[in-house]
Amino acid sequence: MQLIESHASFGGTQEVWQHQSGVLGCDMRFGVYRPPQAADGECPVLYWLSGLTCTEQNFITKAGAQRYAAEHGIIIVAPDTSPRGDDVADADSYDLGQGAGFYVNASESPWSKHYRMYDYVVEELPALVDAHFPTSTARAISGHSMGGHGALVIALRNPGRYRSVSAFSPIVAPTRVPWGHKAFGAYLGLDSESWRQWDACELIIESKPDGEKMPLLVDQGEADEFLDSQLQPTRLQAACEAANHPLQLRMQPGHDHSYYFIASFIGEHIAHHAKALYR
């Protein structure tokens, strides 16, 4: 563990750490906001997953989350979006390769050597965070776009691990949109049946009637340029209605896909998580 950055912020500190990931086989960076309450005892953790092209920097510098995390006493952990390095497979396009890990475990060459972001976020990163920071056992997860997809899928696949989940502009049905077809075809192979375990809508439809039904909070901008082609939140709405899964889908007029959108509602999302984390 190597401390890369540390900045005083709202009575706490915004830090960036680097470590060698055994799961991903490369150096990884993640942001950690320590609220002022962390100086006196354990705090719950909110994991934030960013979208395509992002690093750990986008959320910690643009979302304005530190103010609300300090108010509620929540540690926020924001990892990078993919493995990085000269020996890590990459592509010429923004939506595949480095910066586009899609939070899956790749099974196809050359991606399978490093692209295991699901295992990293679910297992390795929390173990590292719990060992080095004053965390309680309460966890929540959220994300944006590709990271919203990751947050929903990870929460749905791991009942009992997280107390709450939310998403901004998530890719809710990657098996049915171009971003998902491209990424899943490369990382997971051409058998589309294997893709379904990484699709939030499919997981909800296939869930057991008596299984955990964690309420989903989703904000979506109505002026999002990717709304109809890549995001399609009505698919999530239909899946939740069919499975009787609680969903609060908030369509926000005038908002696009940017961090201006996230910054406008991040306070409400953190309050949503705080209610669950401190219950």
Short mmCIF file of N, CA and C in Angstrom, two decimals, residues 59-140:
data_model
loop_
_atom_site.label_atom_id
_atom_site.label_comp_id
_atom_site.label_asym_id
_atom_site.label_seq_id
_atom_site.Cartn_x
_atom_site.Cartn_y
_atom_site.Cartn_z
N PHE A 59 -14.66 10.55 -10.00
CA PHE A 59 -15.65 10.70 -8.94
C PHE A 59 -15.14 11.59 -7.82
N ILE A 60 -13.90 11.39 -7.38
CA ILE A 60 -13.42 12.12 -6.21
C ILE A 60 -13.21 13.60 -6.50
N THR A 61 -13.04 13.97 -7.78
CA THR A 61 -12.81 15.38 -8.10
C THR A 61 -14.04 16.09 -8.64
N LYS A 62 -15.05 15.36 -9.10
CA LYS A 62 -16.18 16.00 -9.79
C LYS A 62 -17.54 15.83 -9.09
N ALA A 63 -17.72 14.82 -8.28
CA ALA A 63 -19.05 14.50 -7.77
C ALA A 63 -19.45 15.36 -6.58
N GLY A 64 -18.48 15.91 -5.84
CA GLY A 64 -18.82 16.68 -4.65
C GLY A 64 -19.35 15.83 -3.51
N ALA A 65 -18.91 14.58 -3.46
CA ALA A 65 -19.47 13.64 -2.48
C ALA A 65 -18.90 13.82 -1.08
N GLN A 66 -17.72 14.41 -0.95
CA GLN A 66 -17.06 14.49 0.35
C GLN A 66 -17.90 15.22 1.38
N ARG A 67 -18.55 16.29 0.96
CA ARG A 67 -19.39 17.06 1.89
C ARG A 67 -20.44 16.18 2.54
N TYR A 68 -21.10 15.36 1.75
CA TYR A 68 -22.19 14.52 2.25
C TYR A 68 -21.66 13.31 3.02
N ALA A 69 -20.53 12.78 2.59
CA ALA A 69 -19.91 11.68 3.32
C ALA A 69 -19.47 12.14 4.71
N ALA A 70 -18.97 13.37 4.82
CA ALA A 70 -18.59 13.93 6.11
C ALA A 70 -19.82 14.14 7.00
N GLU A 71 -20.89 14.59 6.39
CA GLU A 71 -22.13 14.82 7.15
C GLU A 71 -22.67 13.54 7.76
N HIS A 72 -22.60 12.43 7.00
CA HIS A 72 -23.20 11.18 7.44
C HIS A 72 -22.20 10.20 8.05
N GLY A 73 -20.91 10.52 8.01
CA GLY A 73 -19.92 9.62 8.58
C GLY A 73 -19.73 8.35 7.79
N ILE A 74 -19.54 8.49 6.48
CA ILE A 74 -19.39 7.34 5.58
C ILE A 74 -18.04 7.40 4.87
N ILE A 75 -17.31 6.31 4.91
CA ILE A 75 -16.10 6.17 4.11
C ILE A 75 -16.53 5.84 2.68
N ILE A 76 -15.94 6.54 1.69
CA ILE A 76 -16.24 6.24 0.28
C ILE A 76 -14.98 5.70 -0.38
N VAL A 77 -15.11 4.56 -1.01
CA VAL A 77 -14.01 3.92 -1.74
C VAL A 77 -14.35 3.92 -3.23
N ALA A 78 -13.47 4.50 -4.04
CA ALA A 78 -13.71 4.63 -5.48
C ALA A 78 -12.54 4.03 -6.25
N PRO A 79 -12.66 2.78 -6.71
CA PRO A 79 -11.56 2.15 -7.45
C PRO A 79 -11.50 2.61 -8.90
N ASP A 80 -10.40 2.28 -9.55
CA ASP A 80 -10.27 2.46 -10.99
C ASP A 80 -11.24 1.51 -11.69
N THR A 81 -11.43 1.72 -12.98
CA THR A 81 -12.45 0.97 -13.72
C THR A 81 -11.92 -0.27 -14.44
N SER A 82 -10.62 -0.50 -14.40
CA SER A 82 -10.05 -1.65 -15.09
C SER A 82 -8.62 -1.86 -14.63
N PRO A 83 -8.03 -3.00 -14.96
CA PRO A 83 -6.58 -3.15 -14.77
C PRO A 83 -5.85 -2.18 -15.69
N ARG A 84 -4.63 -1.85 -15.31
CA ARG A 84 -3.81 -0.90 -16.08
C ARG A 84 -2.38 -1.43 -16.21
N GLY A 85 -1.70 -0.99 -17.26
CA GLY A 85 -0.29 -1.31 -17.41
C GLY A 85 0.08 -1.65 -18.84
N ASP A 86 1.38 -1.58 -19.14
CA ASP A 86 1.85 -1.84 -20.49
C ASP A 86 1.61 -3.28 -20.93
N ASP A 87 1.57 -4.21 -19.97
CA ASP A 87 1.37 -5.61 -20.33
C ASP A 87 -0.08 -6.04 -20.21
N VAL A 88 -0.98 -5.08 -19.95
CA VAL A 88 -2.41 -5.38 -19.85
C VAL A 88 -3.06 -5.19 -21.21
N ALA A 89 -3.83 -6.15 -21.65
CA ALA A 89 -4.50 -6.07 -22.95
C ALA A 89 -5.34 -4.80 -23.06
N ASP A 90 -5.38 -4.23 -24.27
CA ASP A 90 -6.11 -2.99 -24.49
C ASP A 90 -6.71 -3.01 -25.89
N ALA A 91 -7.53 -2.01 -26.18
CA ALA A 91 -8.15 -1.87 -27.50
C ALA A 91 -8.07 -0.41 -27.91
N ASP A 92 -8.30 -0.16 -29.18
CA ASP A 92 -8.22 1.21 -29.71
C ASP A 92 -9.47 2.03 -29.40
N SER A 93 -10.55 1.40 -28.95
CA SER A 93 -11.80 2.10 -28.71
C SER A 93 -11.98 2.37 -27.21
N TYR A 94 -12.79 3.38 -26.88
CA TYR A 94 -12.99 3.77 -25.49
C TYR A 94 -13.83 2.78 -24.70
N ASP A 95 -14.61 1.93 -25.37
CA ASP A 95 -15.56 1.07 -24.70
C ASP A 95 -15.11 -0.38 -24.60
N LEU A 96 -13.80 -0.62 -24.73
CA LEU A 96 -13.24 -1.95 -24.56
C LEU A 96 -11.79 -1.80 -24.11
N GLY A 97 -11.38 -2.66 -23.19
CA GLY A 97 -10.00 -2.62 -22.73
C GLY A 97 -9.83 -1.71 -21.52
N GLN A 98 -8.65 -1.10 -21.41
CA GLN A 98 -8.33 -0.29 -20.24
C GLN A 98 -9.29 0.90 -20.15
N GLY A 99 -9.88 1.05 -18.96
CA GLY A 99 -10.92 2.04 -18.75
C GLY A 99 -12.32 1.51 -18.99
N ALA A 100 -12.42 0.22 -19.35
CA ALA A 100 -13.71 -0.37 -19.69
C ALA A 100 -13.79 -1.82 -19.22
N GLY A 101 -13.54 -2.05 -17.93
CA GLY A 101 -13.52 -3.41 -17.41
C GLY A 101 -14.88 -4.06 -17.26
N PHE A 102 -15.95 -3.28 -17.22
CA PHE A 102 -17.35 -3.75 -17.13
C PHE A 102 -17.65 -4.59 -15.90
N TYR A 103 -16.73 -4.67 -14.95
CA TYR A 103 -16.97 -5.33 -13.67
C TYR A 103 -17.41 -6.78 -13.84
N VAL A 104 -16.79 -7.46 -14.81
CA VAL A 104 -17.01 -8.89 -15.02
C VAL A 104 -15.70 -9.63 -14.82
N ASN A 105 -15.75 -10.95 -14.77
CA ASN A 105 -14.56 -11.79 -14.80
C ASN A 105 -14.41 -12.33 -16.22
N ALA A 106 -13.44 -11.82 -16.95
CA ALA A 106 -13.26 -12.24 -18.33
C ALA A 106 -12.82 -13.70 -18.40
N SER A 107 -13.34 -14.41 -19.39
CA SER A 107 -12.98 -15.82 -19.59
C SER A 107 -12.21 -16.04 -20.88
N GLU A 108 -12.14 -15.01 -21.75
CA GLU A 108 -11.55 -15.17 -23.07
C GLU A 108 -10.18 -14.50 -23.15
N SER A 109 -9.28 -15.12 -23.91
CA SER A 109 -7.96 -14.55 -24.16
C SER A 109 -8.08 -13.36 -25.11
N PRO A 110 -7.27 -12.32 -24.95
CA PRO A 110 -6.21 -12.12 -23.94
C PRO A 110 -6.71 -11.47 -22.66
N TRP A 111 -8.00 -11.27 -22.54
CA TRP A 111 -8.56 -10.48 -21.44
C TRP A 111 -8.53 -11.22 -20.11
N SER A 112 -8.63 -12.54 -20.14
CA SER A 112 -8.79 -13.30 -18.90
C SER A 112 -7.57 -13.21 -17.99
N LYS A 113 -6.41 -12.85 -18.51
CA LYS A 113 -5.20 -12.76 -17.69
C LYS A 113 -5.32 -11.67 -16.63
N HIS A 114 -5.99 -10.57 -16.96
CA HIS A 114 -6.05 -9.43 -16.04
C HIS A 114 -7.46 -8.96 -15.71
N TYR A 115 -8.41 -9.14 -16.61
CA TYR A 115 -9.71 -8.49 -16.46
C TYR A 115 -10.67 -9.32 -15.60
N ARG A 116 -10.48 -9.16 -14.27
CA ARG A 116 -11.32 -9.83 -13.28
C ARG A 116 -11.81 -8.79 -12.27
N MET A 117 -12.46 -7.76 -12.80
CA MET A 117 -12.88 -6.64 -11.97
C MET A 117 -13.97 -7.05 -10.97
N TYR A 118 -14.78 -8.04 -11.30
CA TYR A 118 -15.80 -8.51 -10.36
C TYR A 118 -15.14 -9.04 -9.09
N ASP A 119 -14.19 -9.94 -9.25
CA ASP A 119 -13.50 -10.49 -8.07
C ASP A 119 -12.75 -9.40 -7.32
N TYR A 120 -12.20 -8.45 -8.04
CA TYR A 120 -11.46 -7.36 -7.39
C TYR A 120 -12.39 -6.53 -6.51
N VAL A 121 -13.54 -6.13 -7.04
CA VAL A 121 -14.46 -5.26 -6.29
C VAL A 121 -15.16 -6.02 -5.16
N VAL A 122 -15.50 -7.28 -5.40
CA VAL A 122 -16.27 -8.04 -4.42
C VAL A 122 -15.38 -8.61 -3.31
N GLU A 123 -14.17 -9.05 -3.65
CA GLU A 123 -13.35 -9.77 -2.69
C GLU A 123 -12.07 -9.03 -2.30
N GLU A 124 -11.19 -8.78 -3.28
CA GLU A 124 -9.86 -8.28 -2.93
C GLU A 124 -9.88 -6.87 -2.35
N LEU A 125 -10.57 -5.95 -3.01
CA LEU A 125 -10.57 -4.57 -2.55
C LEU A 125 -11.19 -4.43 -1.16
N PRO A 126 -12.37 -5.00 -0.87
CA PRO A 126 -12.91 -4.88 0.49
C PRO A 126 -12.00 -5.47 1.56
N ALA A 127 -11.33 -6.57 1.26
CA ALA A 127 -10.41 -7.16 2.24
C ALA A 127 -9.27 -6.19 2.54
N LEU A 128 -8.76 -5.54 1.50
CA LEU A 128 -7.69 -4.57 1.66
C LEU A 128 -8.17 -3.35 2.45
N VAL A 129 -9.34 -2.85 2.09
CA VAL A 129 -9.89 -1.68 2.77
C VAL A 129 -10.15 -1.98 4.24
N ASP A 130 -10.74 -3.14 4.53
CA ASP A 130 -11.05 -3.48 5.91
C ASP A 130 -9.79 -3.67 6.74
N ALA A 131 -8.69 -4.07 6.10
CA ALA A 131 -7.44 -4.30 6.83
C ALA A 131 -6.70 -3.00 7.15
N HIS A 132 -6.94 -1.94 6.35
CA HIS A 132 -6.13 -0.73 6.48
C HIS A 132 -6.90 0.50 6.94
N PHE A 133 -8.22 0.44 6.99
CA PHE A 133 -9.02 1.61 7.33
C PHE A 133 -10.05 1.25 8.41
N PRO A 134 -10.52 2.23 9.17
CA PRO A 134 -11.45 1.96 10.28
C PRO A 134 -12.88 1.72 9.81
N THR A 135 -13.11 0.57 9.21
CA THR A 135 -14.41 0.26 8.61
C THR A 135 -15.24 -0.60 9.55
N SER A 136 -16.55 -0.42 9.48
CA SER A 136 -17.47 -1.34 10.14
C SER A 136 -17.84 -2.43 9.15
N THR A 137 -18.75 -3.30 9.53
CA THR A 137 -19.16 -4.39 8.64
C THR A 137 -20.25 -3.97 7.68
N ALA A 138 -20.74 -2.73 7.78
CA ALA A 138 -21.84 -2.26 6.93
C ALA A 138 -21.30 -1.71 5.62
N ARG A 139 -21.82 -2.23 4.50
CA ARG A 139 -21.36 -1.81 3.17
C ARG A 139 -22.54 -1.43 2.30
N ALA A 140 -22.29 -0.49 1.38
CA ALA A 140 -23.26 -0.14 0.34
C ALA A 140 -22.49 0.00 -0.97
#
